[in-house]
Tab-separated table of N, CA and C and ligand atoms in Angstrom:
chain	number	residue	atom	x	y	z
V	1	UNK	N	97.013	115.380	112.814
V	1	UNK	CA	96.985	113.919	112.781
V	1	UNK	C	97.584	113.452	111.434
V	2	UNK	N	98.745	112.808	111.826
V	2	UNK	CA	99.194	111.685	110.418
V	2	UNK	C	98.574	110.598	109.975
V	3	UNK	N	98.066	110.694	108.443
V	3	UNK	CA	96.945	109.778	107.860
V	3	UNK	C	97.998	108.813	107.437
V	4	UNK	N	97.436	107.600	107.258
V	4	UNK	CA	98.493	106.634	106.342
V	4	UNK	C	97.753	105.612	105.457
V	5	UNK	N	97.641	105.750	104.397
V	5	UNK	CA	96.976	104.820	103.519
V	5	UNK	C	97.537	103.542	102.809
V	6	UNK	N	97.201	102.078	102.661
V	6	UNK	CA	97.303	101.234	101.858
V	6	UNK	C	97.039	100.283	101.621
V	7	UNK	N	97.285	99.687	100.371
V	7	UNK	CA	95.592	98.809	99.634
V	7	UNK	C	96.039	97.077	99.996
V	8	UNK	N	95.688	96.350	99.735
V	8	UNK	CA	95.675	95.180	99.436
V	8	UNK	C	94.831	93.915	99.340
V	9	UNK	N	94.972	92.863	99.276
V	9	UNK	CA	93.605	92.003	98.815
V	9	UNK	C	93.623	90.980	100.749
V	10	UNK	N	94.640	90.575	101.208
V	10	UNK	CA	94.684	90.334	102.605
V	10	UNK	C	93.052	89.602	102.764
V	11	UNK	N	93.888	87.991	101.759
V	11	UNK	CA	93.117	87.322	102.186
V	11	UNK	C	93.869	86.215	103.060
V	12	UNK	N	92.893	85.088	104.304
V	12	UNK	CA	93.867	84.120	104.566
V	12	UNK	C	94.765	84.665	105.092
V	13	UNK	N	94.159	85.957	105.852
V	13	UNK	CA	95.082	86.916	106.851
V	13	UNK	C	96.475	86.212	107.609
V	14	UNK	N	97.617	86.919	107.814
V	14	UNK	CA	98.595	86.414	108.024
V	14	UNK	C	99.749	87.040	108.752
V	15	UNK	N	100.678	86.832	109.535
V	15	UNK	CA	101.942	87.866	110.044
V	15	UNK	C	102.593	88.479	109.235
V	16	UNK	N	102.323	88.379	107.952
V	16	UNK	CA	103.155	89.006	107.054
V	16	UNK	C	102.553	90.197	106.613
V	17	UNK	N	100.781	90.194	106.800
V	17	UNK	CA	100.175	91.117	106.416
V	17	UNK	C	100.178	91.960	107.959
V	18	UNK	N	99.512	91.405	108.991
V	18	UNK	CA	100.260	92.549	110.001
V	18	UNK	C	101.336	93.061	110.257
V	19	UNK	N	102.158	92.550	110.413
V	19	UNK	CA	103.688	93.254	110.313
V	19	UNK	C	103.623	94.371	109.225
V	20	UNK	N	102.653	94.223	107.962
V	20	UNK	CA	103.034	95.400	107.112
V	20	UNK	C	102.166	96.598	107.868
V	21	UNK	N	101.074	95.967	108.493
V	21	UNK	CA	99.780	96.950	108.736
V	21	UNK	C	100.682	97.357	110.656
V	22	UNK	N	100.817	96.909	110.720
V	22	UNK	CA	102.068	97.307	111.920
V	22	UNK	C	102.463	98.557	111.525
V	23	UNK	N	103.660	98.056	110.992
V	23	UNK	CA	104.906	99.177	110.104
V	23	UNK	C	103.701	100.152	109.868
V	24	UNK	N	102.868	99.852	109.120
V	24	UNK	CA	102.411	100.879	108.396
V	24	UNK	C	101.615	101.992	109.849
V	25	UNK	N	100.758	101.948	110.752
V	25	UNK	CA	100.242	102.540	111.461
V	25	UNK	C	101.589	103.445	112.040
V	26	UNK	N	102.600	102.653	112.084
V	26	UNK	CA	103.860	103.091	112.687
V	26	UNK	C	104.235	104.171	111.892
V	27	UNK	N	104.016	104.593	111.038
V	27	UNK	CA	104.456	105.815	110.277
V	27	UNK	C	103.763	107.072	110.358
V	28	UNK	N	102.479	106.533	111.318
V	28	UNK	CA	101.393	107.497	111.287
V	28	UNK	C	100.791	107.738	113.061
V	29	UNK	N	99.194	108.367	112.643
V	29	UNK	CA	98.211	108.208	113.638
V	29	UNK	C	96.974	107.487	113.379
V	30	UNK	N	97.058	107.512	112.331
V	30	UNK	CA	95.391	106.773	111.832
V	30	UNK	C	95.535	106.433	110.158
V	31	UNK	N	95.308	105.103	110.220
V	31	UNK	CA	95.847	104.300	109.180
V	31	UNK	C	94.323	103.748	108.086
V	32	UNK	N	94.303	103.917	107.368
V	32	UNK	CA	93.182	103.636	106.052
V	32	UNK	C	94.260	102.489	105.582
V	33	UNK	N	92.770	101.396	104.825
V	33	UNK	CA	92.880	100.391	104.495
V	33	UNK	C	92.030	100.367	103.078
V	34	UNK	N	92.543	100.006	101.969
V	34	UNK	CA	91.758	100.094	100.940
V	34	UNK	C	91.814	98.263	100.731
V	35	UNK	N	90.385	97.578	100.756
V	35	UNK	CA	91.038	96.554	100.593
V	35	UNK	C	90.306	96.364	99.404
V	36	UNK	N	90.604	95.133	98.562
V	36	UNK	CA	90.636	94.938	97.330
V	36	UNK	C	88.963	94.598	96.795
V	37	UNK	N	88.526	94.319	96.270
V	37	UNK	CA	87.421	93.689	95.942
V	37	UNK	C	87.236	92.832	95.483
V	38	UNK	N	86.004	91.423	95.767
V	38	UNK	CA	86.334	90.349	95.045
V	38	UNK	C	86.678	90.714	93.802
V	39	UNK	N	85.808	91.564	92.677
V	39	UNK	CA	85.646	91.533	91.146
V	39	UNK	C	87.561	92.154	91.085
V	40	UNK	N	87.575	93.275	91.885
V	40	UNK	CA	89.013	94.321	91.541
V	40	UNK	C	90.066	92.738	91.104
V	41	UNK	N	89.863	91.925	92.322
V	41	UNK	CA	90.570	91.045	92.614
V	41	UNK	C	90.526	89.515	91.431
V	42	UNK	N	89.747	89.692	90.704
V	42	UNK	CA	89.880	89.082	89.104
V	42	UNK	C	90.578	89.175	88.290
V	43	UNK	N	90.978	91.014	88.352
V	43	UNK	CA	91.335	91.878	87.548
V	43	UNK	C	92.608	91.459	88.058
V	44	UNK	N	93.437	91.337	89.043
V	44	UNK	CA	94.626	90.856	89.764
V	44	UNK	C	95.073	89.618	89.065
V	45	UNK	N	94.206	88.649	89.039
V	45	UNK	CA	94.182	87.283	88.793
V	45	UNK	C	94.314	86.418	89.779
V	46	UNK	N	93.525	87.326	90.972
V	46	UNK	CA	93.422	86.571	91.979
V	46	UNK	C	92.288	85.890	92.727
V	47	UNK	N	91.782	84.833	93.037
V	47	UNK	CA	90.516	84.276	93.773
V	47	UNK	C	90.322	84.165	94.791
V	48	UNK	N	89.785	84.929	95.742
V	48	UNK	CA	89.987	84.612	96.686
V	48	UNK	C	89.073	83.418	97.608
V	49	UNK	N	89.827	83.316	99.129
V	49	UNK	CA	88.908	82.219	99.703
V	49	UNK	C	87.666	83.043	100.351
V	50	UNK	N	88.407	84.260	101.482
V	50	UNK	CA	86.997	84.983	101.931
V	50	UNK	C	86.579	85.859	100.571
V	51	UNK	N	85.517	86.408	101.051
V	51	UNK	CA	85.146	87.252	99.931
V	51	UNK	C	85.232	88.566	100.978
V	52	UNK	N	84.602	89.948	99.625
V	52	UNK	CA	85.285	91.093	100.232
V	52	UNK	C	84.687	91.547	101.380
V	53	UNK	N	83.695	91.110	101.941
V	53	UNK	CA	82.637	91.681	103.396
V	53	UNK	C	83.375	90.939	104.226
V	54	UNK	N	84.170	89.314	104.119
V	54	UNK	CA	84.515	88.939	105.344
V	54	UNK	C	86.050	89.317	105.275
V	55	UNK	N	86.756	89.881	104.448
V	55	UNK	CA	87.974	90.364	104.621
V	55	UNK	C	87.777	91.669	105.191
V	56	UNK	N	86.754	92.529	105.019
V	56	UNK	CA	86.818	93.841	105.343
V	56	UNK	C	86.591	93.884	106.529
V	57	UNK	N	86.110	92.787	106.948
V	57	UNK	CA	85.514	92.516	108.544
V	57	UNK	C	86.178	92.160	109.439
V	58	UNK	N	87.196	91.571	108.846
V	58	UNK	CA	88.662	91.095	109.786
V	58	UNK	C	89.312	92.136	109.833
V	59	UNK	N	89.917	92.844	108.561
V	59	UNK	CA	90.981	93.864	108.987
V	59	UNK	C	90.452	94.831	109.883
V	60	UNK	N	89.059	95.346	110.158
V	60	UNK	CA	88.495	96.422	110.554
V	60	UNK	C	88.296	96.126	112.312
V	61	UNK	N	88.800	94.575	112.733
V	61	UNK	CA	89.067	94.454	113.897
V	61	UNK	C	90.526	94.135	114.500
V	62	UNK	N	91.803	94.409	113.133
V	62	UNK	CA	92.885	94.588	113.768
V	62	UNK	C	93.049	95.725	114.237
V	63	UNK	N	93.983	96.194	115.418
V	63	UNK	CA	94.156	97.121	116.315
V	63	UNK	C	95.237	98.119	115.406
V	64	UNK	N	95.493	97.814	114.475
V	64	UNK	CA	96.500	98.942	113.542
V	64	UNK	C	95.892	99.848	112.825
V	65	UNK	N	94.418	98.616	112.657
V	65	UNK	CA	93.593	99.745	111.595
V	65	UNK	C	92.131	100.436	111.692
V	66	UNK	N	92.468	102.012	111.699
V	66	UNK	CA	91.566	102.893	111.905
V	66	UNK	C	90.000	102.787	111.007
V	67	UNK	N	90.405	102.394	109.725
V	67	UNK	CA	89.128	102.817	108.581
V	67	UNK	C	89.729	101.440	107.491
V	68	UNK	N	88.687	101.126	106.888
V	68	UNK	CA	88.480	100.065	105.982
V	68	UNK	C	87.629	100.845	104.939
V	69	UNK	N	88.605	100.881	103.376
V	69	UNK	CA	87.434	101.674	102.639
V	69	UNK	C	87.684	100.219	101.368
V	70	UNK	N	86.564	100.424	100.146
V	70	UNK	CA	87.239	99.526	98.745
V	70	UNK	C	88.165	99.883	97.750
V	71	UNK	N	88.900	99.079	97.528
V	71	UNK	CA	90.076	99.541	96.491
V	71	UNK	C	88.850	98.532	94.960
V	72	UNK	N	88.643	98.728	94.370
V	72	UNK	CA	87.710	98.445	93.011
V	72	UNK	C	88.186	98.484	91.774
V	73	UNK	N	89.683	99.400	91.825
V	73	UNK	CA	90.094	99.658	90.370
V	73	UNK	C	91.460	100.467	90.500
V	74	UNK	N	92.561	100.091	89.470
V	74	UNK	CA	93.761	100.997	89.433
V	74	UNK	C	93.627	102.558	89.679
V	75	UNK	N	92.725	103.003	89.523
V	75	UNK	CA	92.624	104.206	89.044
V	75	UNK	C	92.264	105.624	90.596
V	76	UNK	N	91.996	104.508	91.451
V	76	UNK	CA	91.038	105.440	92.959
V	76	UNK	C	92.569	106.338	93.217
V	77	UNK	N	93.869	105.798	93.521
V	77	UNK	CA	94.193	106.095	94.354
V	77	UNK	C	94.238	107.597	94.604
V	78	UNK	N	94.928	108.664	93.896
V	78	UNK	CA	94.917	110.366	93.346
V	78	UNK	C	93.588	110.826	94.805
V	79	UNK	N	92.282	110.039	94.050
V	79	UNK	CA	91.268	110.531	94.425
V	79	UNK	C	91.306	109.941	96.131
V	80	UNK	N	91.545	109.126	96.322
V	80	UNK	CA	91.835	108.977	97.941
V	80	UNK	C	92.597	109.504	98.480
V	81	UNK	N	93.370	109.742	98.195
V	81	UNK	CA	94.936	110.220	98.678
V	81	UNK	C	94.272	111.732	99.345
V	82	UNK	N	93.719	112.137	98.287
V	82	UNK	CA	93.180	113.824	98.463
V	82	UNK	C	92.201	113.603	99.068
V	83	UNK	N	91.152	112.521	99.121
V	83	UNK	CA	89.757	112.798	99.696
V	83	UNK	C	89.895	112.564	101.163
V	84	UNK	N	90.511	111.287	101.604
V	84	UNK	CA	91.370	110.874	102.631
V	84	UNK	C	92.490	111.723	103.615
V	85	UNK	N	92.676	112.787	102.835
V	85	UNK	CA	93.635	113.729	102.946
V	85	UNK	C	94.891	113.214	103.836
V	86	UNK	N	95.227	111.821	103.533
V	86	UNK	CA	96.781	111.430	103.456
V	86	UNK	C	97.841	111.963	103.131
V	87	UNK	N	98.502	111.344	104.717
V	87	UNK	CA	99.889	112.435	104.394
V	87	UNK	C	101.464	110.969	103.873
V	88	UNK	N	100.900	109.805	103.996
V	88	UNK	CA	101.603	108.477	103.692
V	88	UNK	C	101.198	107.687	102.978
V	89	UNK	N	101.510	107.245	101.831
V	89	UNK	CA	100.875	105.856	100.993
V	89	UNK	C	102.432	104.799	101.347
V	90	UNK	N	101.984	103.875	101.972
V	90	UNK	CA	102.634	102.831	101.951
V	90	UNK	C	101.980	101.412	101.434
V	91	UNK	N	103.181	100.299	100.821
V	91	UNK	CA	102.928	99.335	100.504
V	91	UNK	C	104.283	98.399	100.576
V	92	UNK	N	103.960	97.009	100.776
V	92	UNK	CA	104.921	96.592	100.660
V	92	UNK	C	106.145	96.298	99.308
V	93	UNK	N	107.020	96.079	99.397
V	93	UNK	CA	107.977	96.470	98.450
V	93	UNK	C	108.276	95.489	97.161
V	94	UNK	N	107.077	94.562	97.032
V	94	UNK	CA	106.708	94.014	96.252
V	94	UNK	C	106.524	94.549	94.993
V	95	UNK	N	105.963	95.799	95.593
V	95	UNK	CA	105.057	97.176	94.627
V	95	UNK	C	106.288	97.770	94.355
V	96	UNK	N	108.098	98.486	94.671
V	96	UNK	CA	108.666	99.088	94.922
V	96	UNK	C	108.400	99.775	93.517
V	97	UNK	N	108.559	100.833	93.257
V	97	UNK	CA	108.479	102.254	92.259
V	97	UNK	C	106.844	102.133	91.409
V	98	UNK	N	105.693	101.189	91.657
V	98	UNK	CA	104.601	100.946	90.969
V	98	UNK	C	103.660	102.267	91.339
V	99	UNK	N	104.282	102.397	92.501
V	99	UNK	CA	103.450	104.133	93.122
V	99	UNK	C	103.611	105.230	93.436
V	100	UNK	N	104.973	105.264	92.794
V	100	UNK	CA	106.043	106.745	92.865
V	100	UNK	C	105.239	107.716	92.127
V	101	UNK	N	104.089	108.101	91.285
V	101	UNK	CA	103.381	108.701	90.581
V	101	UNK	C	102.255	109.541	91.674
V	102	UNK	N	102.499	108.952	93.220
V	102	UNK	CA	101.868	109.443	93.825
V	102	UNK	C	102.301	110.232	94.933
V	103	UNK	N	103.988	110.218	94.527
V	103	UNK	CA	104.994	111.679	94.882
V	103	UNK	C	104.416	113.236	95.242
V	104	UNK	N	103.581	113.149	94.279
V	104	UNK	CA	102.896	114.573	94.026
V	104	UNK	C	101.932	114.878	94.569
V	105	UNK	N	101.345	113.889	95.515
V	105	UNK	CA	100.510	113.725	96.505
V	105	UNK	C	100.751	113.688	97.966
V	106	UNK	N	101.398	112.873	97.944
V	106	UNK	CA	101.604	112.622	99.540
V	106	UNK	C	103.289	111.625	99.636
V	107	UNK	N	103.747	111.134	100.763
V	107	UNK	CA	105.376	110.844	100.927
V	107	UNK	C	104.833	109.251	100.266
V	108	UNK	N	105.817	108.383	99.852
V	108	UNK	CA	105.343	107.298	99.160
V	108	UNK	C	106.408	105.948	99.964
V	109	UNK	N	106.332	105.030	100.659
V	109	UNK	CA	107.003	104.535	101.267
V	109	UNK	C	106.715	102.938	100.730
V	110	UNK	N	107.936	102.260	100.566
V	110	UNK	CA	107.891	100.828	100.449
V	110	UNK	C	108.250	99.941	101.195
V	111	UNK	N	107.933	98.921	101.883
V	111	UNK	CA	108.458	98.445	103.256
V	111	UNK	C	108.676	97.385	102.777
V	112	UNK	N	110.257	96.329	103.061
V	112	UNK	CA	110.401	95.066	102.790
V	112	UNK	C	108.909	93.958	103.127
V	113	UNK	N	108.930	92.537	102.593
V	113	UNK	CA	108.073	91.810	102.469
V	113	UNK	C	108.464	91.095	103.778
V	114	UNK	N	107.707	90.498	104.409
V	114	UNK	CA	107.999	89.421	105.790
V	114	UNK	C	108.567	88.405	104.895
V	115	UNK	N	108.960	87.470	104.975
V	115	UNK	CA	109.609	86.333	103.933
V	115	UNK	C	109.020	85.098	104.698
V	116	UNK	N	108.840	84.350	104.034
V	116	UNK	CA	108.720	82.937	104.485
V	116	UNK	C	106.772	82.508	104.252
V	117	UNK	N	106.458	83.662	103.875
V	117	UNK	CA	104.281	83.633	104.295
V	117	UNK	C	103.971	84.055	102.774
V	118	UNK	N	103.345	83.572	102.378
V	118	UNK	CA	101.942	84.300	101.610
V	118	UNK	C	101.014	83.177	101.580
V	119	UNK	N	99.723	84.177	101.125
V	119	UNK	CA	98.350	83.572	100.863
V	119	UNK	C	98.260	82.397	100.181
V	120	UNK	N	99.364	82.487	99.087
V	120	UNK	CA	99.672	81.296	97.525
V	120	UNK	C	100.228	80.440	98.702
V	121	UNK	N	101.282	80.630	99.745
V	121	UNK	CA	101.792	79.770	99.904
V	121	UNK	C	100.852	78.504	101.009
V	122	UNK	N	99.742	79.262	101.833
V	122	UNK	CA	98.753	78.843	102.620
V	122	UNK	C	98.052	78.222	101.884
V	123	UNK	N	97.492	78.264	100.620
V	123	UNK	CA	96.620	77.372	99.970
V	123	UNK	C	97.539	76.738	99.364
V	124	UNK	N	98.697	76.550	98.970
V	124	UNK	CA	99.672	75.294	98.530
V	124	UNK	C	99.428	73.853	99.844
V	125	UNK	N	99.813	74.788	100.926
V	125	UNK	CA	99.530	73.994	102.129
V	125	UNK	C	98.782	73.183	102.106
V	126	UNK	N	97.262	73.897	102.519
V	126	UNK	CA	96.450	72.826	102.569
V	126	UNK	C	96.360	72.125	101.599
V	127	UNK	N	96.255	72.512	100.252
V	127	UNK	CA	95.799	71.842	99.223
V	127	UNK	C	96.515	70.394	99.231
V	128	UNK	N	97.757	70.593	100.079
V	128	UNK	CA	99.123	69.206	99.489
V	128	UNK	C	98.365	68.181	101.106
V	129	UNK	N	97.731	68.949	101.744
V	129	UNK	CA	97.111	67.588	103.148
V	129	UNK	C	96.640	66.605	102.358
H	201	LIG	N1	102.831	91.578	102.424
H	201	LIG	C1	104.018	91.532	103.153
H	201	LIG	N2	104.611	90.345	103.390
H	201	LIG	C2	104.059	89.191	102.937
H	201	LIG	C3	102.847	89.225	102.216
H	201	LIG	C4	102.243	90.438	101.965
H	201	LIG	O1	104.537	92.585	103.575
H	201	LIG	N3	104.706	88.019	103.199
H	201	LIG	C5	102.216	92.889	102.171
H	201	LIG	C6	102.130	93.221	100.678
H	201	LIG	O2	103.362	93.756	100.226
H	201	LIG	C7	101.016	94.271	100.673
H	201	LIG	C8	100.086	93.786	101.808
H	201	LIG	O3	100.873	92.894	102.629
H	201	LIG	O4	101.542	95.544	101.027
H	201	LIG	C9	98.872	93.050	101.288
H	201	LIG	O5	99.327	91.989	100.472
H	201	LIG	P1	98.286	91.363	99.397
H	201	LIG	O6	97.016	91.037	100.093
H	201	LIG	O7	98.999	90.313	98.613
H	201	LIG	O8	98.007	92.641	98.489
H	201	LIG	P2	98.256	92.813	96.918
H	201	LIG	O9	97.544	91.742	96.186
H	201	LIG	O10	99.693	93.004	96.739
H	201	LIG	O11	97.408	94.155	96.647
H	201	LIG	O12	96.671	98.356	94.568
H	201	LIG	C10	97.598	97.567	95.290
H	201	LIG	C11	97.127	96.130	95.425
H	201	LIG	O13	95.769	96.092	95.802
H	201	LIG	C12	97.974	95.388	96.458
């Protein structure tokens, strides 16, 4: 079985984030989700609207994704990669060369961004009603 791992904060869920979680199952058989944590997600400089139980709760009922674990800190991935025993780390290409360090682990893949969506751009939205 091909594992496929990757992280993100996927709040204010969106086609841009399935299409990645798409692609991404598509590289595999069973796809891990590290998603971010509110606090991790400070550390980002990011706030989110759900917090991390109701994001983990959504992705864990899209049909791409197998397992929902926490991403908490720069530092997990090594230790997932191996514990997880992943054979794919993908992310979108936002990240492009931020995770090439994990070469030595497992294949490292960057997938273009959907264009036209993000989270920033959904709360611009409403905020301008
Ligand atoms: N994404 C995308 N297209 C968009 C928006 C997001 O392909 N229009 C992808 C991002 O590239 C990422 C995933 O969807 O692979 C989740 O995006 P975010 O929730 O913004 O995640 P991010 O804050 O980039 O967290 O350790 C890595 C970080 O946790 C990644």
């Amino acid at each position: 079985m091909k594992k496929v791992l990757t992280y993100g904060t996927f709040d204010l869920l969106h086609h841009g984030h399935i299409n990645l979680l798409k692609r991404a199952k598509a590289l595999g058989d069973y796809l891990t989700v590290a998603v971010s944590t509110d606090e991790f997600n400070l550390g980002k400089g990011k706030v989110c609207t759900y917090p991390y139980e109701e994001r983990a709760q959504i992705l864990e009922a899209i049909r791409y994704v197998d397992k929902v674990i926490p991403e908490s800190n720069w530092e997990q991935k090594i230790r997932d990669v191996q514990e997880n025993d992943i054979d794919v780390f993908v992310i979108g290409d936002d990240w492009k060369g931020k995770f090439d360090f994990l070469k030595e682990y497992c294949q490292v893949v960057y997938l273009p961004r959907t264009e036209g969506i993000s989270t920033t751009q959904i709360k611009e939205t409403l905020s301008g009603q």
